[in-house]
Short mmCIF file of C-alpha atoms in Angstrom, two decimals:
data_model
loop_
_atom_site.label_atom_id
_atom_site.label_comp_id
_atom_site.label_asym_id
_atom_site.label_seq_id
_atom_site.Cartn_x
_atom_site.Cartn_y
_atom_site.Cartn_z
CA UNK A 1 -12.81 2.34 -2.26
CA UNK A 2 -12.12 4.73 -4.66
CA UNK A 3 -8.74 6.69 -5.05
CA UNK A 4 -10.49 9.64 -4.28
CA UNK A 5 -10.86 8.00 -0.79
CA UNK A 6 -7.12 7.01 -0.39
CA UNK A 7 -6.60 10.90 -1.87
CA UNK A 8 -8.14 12.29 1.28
CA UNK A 9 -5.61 10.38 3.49
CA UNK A 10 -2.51 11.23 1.50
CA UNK A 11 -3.07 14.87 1.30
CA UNK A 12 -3.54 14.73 5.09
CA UNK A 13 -0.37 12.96 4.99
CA UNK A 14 1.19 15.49 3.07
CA UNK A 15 -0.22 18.73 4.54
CA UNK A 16 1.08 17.26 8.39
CA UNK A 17 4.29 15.91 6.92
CA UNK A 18 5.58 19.37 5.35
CA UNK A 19 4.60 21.18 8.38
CA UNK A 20 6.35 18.98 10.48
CA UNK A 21 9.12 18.72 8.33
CA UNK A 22 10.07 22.34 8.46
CA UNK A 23 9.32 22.26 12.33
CA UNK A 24 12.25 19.08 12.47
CA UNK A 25 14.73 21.26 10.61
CA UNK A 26 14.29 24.45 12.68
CA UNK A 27 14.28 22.00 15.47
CA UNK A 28 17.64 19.88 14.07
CA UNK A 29 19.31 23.27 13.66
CA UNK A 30 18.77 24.58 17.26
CA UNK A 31 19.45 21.72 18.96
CA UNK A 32 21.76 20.00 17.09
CA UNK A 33 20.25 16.89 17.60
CA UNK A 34 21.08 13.98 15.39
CA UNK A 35 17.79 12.57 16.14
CA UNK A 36 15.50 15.08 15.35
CA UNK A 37 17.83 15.55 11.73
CA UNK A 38 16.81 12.15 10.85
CA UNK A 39 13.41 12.76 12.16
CA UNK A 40 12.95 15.72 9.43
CA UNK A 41 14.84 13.87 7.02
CA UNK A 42 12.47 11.25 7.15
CA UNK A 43 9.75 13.82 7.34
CA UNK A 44 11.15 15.30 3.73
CA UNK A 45 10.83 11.32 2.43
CA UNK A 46 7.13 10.84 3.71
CA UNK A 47 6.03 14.83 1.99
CA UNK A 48 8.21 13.18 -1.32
CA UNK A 49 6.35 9.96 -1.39
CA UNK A 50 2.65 11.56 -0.78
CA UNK A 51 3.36 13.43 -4.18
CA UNK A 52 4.48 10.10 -5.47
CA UNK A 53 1.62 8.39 -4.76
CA UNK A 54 -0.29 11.46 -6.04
CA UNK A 55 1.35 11.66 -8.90
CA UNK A 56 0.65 8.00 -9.78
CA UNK A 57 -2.98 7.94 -8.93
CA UNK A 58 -3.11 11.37 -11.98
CA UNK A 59 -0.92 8.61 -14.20
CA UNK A 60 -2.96 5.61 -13.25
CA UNK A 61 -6.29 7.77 -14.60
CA UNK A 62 -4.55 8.38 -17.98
CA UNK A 63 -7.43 6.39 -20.78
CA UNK A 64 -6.31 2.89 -22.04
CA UNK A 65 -4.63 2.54 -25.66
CA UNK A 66 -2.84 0.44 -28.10
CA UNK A 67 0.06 -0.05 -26.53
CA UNK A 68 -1.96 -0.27 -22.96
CA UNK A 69 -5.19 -1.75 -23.66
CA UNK A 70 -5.87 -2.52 -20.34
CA UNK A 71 -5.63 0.77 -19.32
CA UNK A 72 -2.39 2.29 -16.59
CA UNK A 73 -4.17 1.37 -13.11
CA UNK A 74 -0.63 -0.41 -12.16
CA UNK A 75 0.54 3.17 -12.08
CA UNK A 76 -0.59 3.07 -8.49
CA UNK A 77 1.13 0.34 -7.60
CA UNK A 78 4.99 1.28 -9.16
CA UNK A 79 4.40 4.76 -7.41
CA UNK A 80 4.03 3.04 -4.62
CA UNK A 81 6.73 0.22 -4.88
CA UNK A 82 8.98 3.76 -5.32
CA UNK A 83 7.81 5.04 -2.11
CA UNK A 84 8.83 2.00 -0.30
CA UNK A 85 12.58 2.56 -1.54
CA UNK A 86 12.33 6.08 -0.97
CA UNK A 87 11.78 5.17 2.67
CA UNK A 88 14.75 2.81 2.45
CA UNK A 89 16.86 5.12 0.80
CA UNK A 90 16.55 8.30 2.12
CA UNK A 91 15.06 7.92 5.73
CA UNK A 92 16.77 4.04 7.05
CA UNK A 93 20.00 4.46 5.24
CA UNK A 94 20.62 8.20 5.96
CA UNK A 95 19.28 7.32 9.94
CA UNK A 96 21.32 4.59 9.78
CA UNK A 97 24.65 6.17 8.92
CA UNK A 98 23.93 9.59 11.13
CA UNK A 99 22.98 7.23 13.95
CA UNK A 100 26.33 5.55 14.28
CA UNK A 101 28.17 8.72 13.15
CA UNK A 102 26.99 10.16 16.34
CA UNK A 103 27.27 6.68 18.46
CA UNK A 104 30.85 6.70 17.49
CA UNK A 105 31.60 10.71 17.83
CA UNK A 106 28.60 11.78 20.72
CA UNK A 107 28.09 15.98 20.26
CA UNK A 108 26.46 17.67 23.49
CA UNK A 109 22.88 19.09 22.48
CA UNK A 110 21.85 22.54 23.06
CA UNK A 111 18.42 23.73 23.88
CA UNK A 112 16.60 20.13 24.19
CA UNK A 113 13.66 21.54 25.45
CA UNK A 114 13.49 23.11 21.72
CA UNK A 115 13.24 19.87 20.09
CA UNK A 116 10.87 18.32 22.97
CA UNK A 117 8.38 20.30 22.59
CA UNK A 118 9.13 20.34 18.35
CA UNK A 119 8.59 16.82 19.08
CA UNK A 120 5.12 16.93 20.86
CA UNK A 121 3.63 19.20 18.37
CA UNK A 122 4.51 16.71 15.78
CA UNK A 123 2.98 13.82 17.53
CA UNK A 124 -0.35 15.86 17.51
CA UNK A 125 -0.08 16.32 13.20
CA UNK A 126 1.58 13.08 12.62
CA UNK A 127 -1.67 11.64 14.93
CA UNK A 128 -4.04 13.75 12.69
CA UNK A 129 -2.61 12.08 9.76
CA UNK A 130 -2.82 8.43 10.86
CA UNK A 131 -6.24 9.14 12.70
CA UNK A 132 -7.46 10.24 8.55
CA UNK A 133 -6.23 7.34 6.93
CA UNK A 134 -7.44 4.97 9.56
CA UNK A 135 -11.07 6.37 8.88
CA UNK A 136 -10.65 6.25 5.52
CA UNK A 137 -9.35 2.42 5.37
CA UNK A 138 -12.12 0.91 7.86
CA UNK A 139 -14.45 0.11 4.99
CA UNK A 140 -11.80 -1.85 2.92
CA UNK A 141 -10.47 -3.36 6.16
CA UNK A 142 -13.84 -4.56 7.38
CA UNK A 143 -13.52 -7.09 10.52
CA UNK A 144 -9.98 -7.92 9.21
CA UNK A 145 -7.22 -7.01 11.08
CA UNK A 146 -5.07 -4.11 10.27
CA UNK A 147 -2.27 -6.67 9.41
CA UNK A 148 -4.48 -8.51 6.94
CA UNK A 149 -5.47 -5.45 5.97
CA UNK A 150 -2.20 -4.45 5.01
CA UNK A 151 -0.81 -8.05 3.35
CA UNK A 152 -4.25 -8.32 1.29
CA UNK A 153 -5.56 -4.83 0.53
CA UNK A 154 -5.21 -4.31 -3.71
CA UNK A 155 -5.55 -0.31 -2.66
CA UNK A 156 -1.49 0.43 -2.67
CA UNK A 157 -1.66 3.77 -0.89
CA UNK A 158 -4.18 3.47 2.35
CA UNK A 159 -1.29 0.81 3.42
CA UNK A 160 1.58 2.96 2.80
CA UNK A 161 0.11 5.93 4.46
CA UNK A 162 -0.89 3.69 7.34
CA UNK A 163 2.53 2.69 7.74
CA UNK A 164 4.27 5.50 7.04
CA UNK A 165 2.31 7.22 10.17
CA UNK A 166 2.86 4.24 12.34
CA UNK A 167 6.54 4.12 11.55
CA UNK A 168 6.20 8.15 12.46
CA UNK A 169 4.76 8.12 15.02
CA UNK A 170 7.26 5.32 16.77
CA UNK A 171 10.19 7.37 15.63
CA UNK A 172 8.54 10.16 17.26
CA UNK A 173 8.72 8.59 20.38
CA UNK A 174 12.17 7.24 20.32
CA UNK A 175 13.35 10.51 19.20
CA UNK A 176 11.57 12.24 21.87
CA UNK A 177 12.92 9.07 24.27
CA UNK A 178 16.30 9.93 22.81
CA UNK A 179 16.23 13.55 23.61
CA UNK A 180 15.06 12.78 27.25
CA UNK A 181 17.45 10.11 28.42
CA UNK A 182 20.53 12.51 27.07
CA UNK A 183 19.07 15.67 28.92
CA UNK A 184 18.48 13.25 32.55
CA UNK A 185 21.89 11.18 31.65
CA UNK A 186 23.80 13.93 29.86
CA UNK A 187 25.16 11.24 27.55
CA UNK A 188 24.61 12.29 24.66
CA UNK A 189 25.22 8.65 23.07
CA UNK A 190 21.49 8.03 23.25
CA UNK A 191 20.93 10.89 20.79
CA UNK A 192 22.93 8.66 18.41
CA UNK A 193 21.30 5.68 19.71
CA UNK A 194 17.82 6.71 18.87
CA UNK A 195 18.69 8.05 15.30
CA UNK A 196 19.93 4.43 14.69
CA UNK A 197 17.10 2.98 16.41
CA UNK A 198 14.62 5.50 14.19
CA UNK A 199 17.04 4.38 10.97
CA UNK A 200 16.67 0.22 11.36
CA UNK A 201 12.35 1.16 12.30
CA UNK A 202 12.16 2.24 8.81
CA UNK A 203 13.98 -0.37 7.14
CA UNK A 204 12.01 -2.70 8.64
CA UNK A 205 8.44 -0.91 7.32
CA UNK A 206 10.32 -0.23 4.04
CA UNK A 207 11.04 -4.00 3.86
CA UNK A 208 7.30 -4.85 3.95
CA UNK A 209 6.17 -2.04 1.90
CA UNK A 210 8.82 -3.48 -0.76
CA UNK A 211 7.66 -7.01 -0.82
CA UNK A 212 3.95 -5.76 -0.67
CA UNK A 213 4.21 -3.84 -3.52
CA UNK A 214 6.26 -5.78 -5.54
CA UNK A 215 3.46 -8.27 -5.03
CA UNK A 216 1.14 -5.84 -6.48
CA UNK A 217 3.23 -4.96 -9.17
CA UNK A 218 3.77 -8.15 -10.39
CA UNK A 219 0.14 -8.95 -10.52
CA UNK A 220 -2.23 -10.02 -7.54
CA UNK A 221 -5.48 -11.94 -8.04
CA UNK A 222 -8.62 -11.97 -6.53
CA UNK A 223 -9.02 -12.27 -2.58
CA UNK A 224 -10.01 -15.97 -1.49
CA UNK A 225 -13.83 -14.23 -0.65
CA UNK A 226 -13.81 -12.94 -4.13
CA UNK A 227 -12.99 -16.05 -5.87
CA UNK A 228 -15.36 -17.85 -4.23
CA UNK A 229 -17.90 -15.34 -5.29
CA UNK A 230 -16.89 -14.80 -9.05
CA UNK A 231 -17.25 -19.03 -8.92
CA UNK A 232 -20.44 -19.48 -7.10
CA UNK A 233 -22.10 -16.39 -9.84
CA UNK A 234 -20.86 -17.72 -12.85
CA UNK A 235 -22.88 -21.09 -12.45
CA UNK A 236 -26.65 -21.01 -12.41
CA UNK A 237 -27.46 -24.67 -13.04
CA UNK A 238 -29.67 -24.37 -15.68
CA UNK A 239 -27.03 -22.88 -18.70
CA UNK A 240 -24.02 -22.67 -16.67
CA UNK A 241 -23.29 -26.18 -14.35
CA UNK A 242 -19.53 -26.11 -13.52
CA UNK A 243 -16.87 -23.57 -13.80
CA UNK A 244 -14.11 -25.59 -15.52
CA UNK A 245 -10.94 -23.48 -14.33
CA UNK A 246 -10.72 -19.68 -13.73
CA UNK A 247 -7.88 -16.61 -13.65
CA UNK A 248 -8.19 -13.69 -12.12
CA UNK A 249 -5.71 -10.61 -11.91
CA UNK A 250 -5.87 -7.09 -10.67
CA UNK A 251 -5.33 -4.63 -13.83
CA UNK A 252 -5.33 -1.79 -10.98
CA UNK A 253 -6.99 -1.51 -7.56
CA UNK A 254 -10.75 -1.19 -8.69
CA UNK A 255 -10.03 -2.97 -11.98
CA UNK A 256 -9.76 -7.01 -11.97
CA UNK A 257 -9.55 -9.60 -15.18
CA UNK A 258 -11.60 -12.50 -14.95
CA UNK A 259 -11.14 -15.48 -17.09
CA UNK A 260 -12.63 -18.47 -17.04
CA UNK A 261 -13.91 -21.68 -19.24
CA UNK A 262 -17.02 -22.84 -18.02
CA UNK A 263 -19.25 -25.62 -19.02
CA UNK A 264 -22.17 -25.27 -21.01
CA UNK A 265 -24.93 -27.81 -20.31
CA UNK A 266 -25.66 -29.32 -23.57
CA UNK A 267 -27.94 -29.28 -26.19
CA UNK A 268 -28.70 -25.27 -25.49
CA UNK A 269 -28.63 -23.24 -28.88
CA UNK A 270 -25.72 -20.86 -29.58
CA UNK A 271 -28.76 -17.74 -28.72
CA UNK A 272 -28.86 -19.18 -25.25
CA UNK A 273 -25.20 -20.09 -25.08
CA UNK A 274 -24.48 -16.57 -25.74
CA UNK A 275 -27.14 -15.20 -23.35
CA UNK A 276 -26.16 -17.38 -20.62
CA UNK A 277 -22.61 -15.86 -20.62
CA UNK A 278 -24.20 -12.44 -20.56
CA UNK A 279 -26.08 -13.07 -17.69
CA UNK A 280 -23.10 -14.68 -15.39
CA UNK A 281 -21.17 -11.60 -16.50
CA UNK A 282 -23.98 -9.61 -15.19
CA UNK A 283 -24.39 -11.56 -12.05
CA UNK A 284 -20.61 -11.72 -10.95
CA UNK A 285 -19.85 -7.98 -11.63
CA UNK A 286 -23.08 -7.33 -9.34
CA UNK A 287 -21.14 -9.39 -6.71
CA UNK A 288 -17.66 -8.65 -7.50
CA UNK A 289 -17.81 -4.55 -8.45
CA UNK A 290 -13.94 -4.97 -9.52
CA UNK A 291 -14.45 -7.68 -12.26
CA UNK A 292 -14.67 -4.90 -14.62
CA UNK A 293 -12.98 -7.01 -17.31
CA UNK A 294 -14.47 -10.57 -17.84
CA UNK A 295 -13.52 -13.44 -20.49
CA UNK A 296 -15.91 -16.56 -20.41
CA UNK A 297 -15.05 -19.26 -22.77
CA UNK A 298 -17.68 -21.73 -22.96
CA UNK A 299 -16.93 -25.45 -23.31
CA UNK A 300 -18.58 -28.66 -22.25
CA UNK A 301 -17.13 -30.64 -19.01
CA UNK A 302 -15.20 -34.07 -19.66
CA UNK A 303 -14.12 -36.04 -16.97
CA UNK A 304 -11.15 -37.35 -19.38
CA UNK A 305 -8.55 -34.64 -20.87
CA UNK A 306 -8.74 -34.00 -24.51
CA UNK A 307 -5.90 -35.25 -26.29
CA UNK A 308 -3.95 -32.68 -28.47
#
């Protein structure tokens, strides 16, 4: 998919998150609800990290040069590996603190029903926004799981706005739980309680985020279905007979490097050496749209190393 595809989802993350962020506040400041001032906290971080990931899709377009030859696709992916500590930072830690703040020095609420129904009307945005980037990440995900989808998907935003709305829409409902419990108890120790529950729900989707992109960061190759296509095009038998060993890594996520040596069959003139590795370029960027950048050295097979 394209990032113009991931684009749609993140604006719809970002139009629903700023909205609902300013609801949170009005919300926070009625109420006086520690939950629901974590909830628009945490609100600000997700509106903050949708321009981050915009911002890194603009950088990630920028044209290749000398000192980038390959281009600045990663952009997407350190954009995104900032996100994920954004999350940790400002929404878990703050949540975090505030929630056993108020655990440790419970303050009675006032109007409740204010932040309940605060509270439903974000559930419908925040559902808007996760409804979008589910649609938009069904034809990446094909009949993988949404898990897989998420551990092995080499498009860094459609994850992060997936789990940025799941992780919303959960605090959502344990702020909302939170609310509830401390109107029908009046203890107001679950308000606390579900700020801190709220605070460790993000650290954990932060957590994954992190090691996720930091994955991509560092340099993914190509899925286990793509390798065994880019190896099953380059060989054709009659030029091509065996691929000898092959690298592949992601320069960005529509932009993969594929390098191989492959063995020649011999006796075949350097014309038809030359035209052979044209047409397995051809064939495995036909099958693999990605391999954008391909390196085929040819060689001939030996069965015994070559000594140096």
């Amino acid at each position: 998919m394209s990032a113009g595809g991931g684009k749609k989802a993140i604006l719809a993350a970002l139009s629903a998150n700023a909205g609902i962020a300013v609801a949170k506040f009005i919300g926070a400041a009625i109420t006086g609800s520690a939950s629901m001032l974590a909830e628009a906290v945490h609100s600000v971080a997700d509106t903050s990290n949708q321009g981050l990931l915009l911002l890194g899709q603009r950088r990630a377009e920028q044209q290749a040069d000398q000192l980038h030859p390959f281009g600045y696709g990663r952009n997407r992916y350190f954009y995104s590996f900032i996100v994920a500590l954004v999350i940790f930072a400002l929404g878990s830690v703050y949540a975090i603190y505030e929630g056993i703040h108020k655990i440790q020095h419970p303050e009675e609420l006032s109007s409740p029903f204010v932040a309940i129904a605060i509270l439903g009307i974000a559930i419908l945005l925040e559902s808007y926004s996760f409804i979008t980037a589910m649609r938009e990440s069904k034809p990446l995900k094909g009949d993988a799981s949404w898990w897989r989808f998420i551990r092995n998907s080499r498009n860094p935003e459609l994850p992060v706005v997936l789990l940025e709305d799941t992780g919303a829409l959960i605090g959502l409902v344990l702020a909302f739980a939170a609310i509830s419990l401390t109107v029908i108890t009046d203890e107001p120790v679950w308000d606390g309680i579900g700020t801190l529950s709220i605070g460790i729900l993000l650290g954990i989707i932060a957590v994954i985020l992190i090691i996720e992109m930091q994955s991509l960061l560092i340099g993914e190759g190509a899925t286990p279905e793509e390798d065994r296509a880019i190896r099953e095009n380059l060989v054709d038998d009659s030029s091509i007979n065996k691929v000898i060993h092959l690298r592949t890594q992601y320069l960005g996520p529509e932009e993969m490097l594929v390098a191989a040596k492959v063995s020649i069959v011999p006796g075949l003139e350097i014309a038809d050496i030359a035209a052979a590795i044209d047409a397995a370029e051809a064939r495995v960027r036909a099958a693999v749209p990605a391999a954008r950048v391909i390196y085929l050295e040819p060689d001939l097979y030996r069965t015994q190393p070559v000594q140096s």
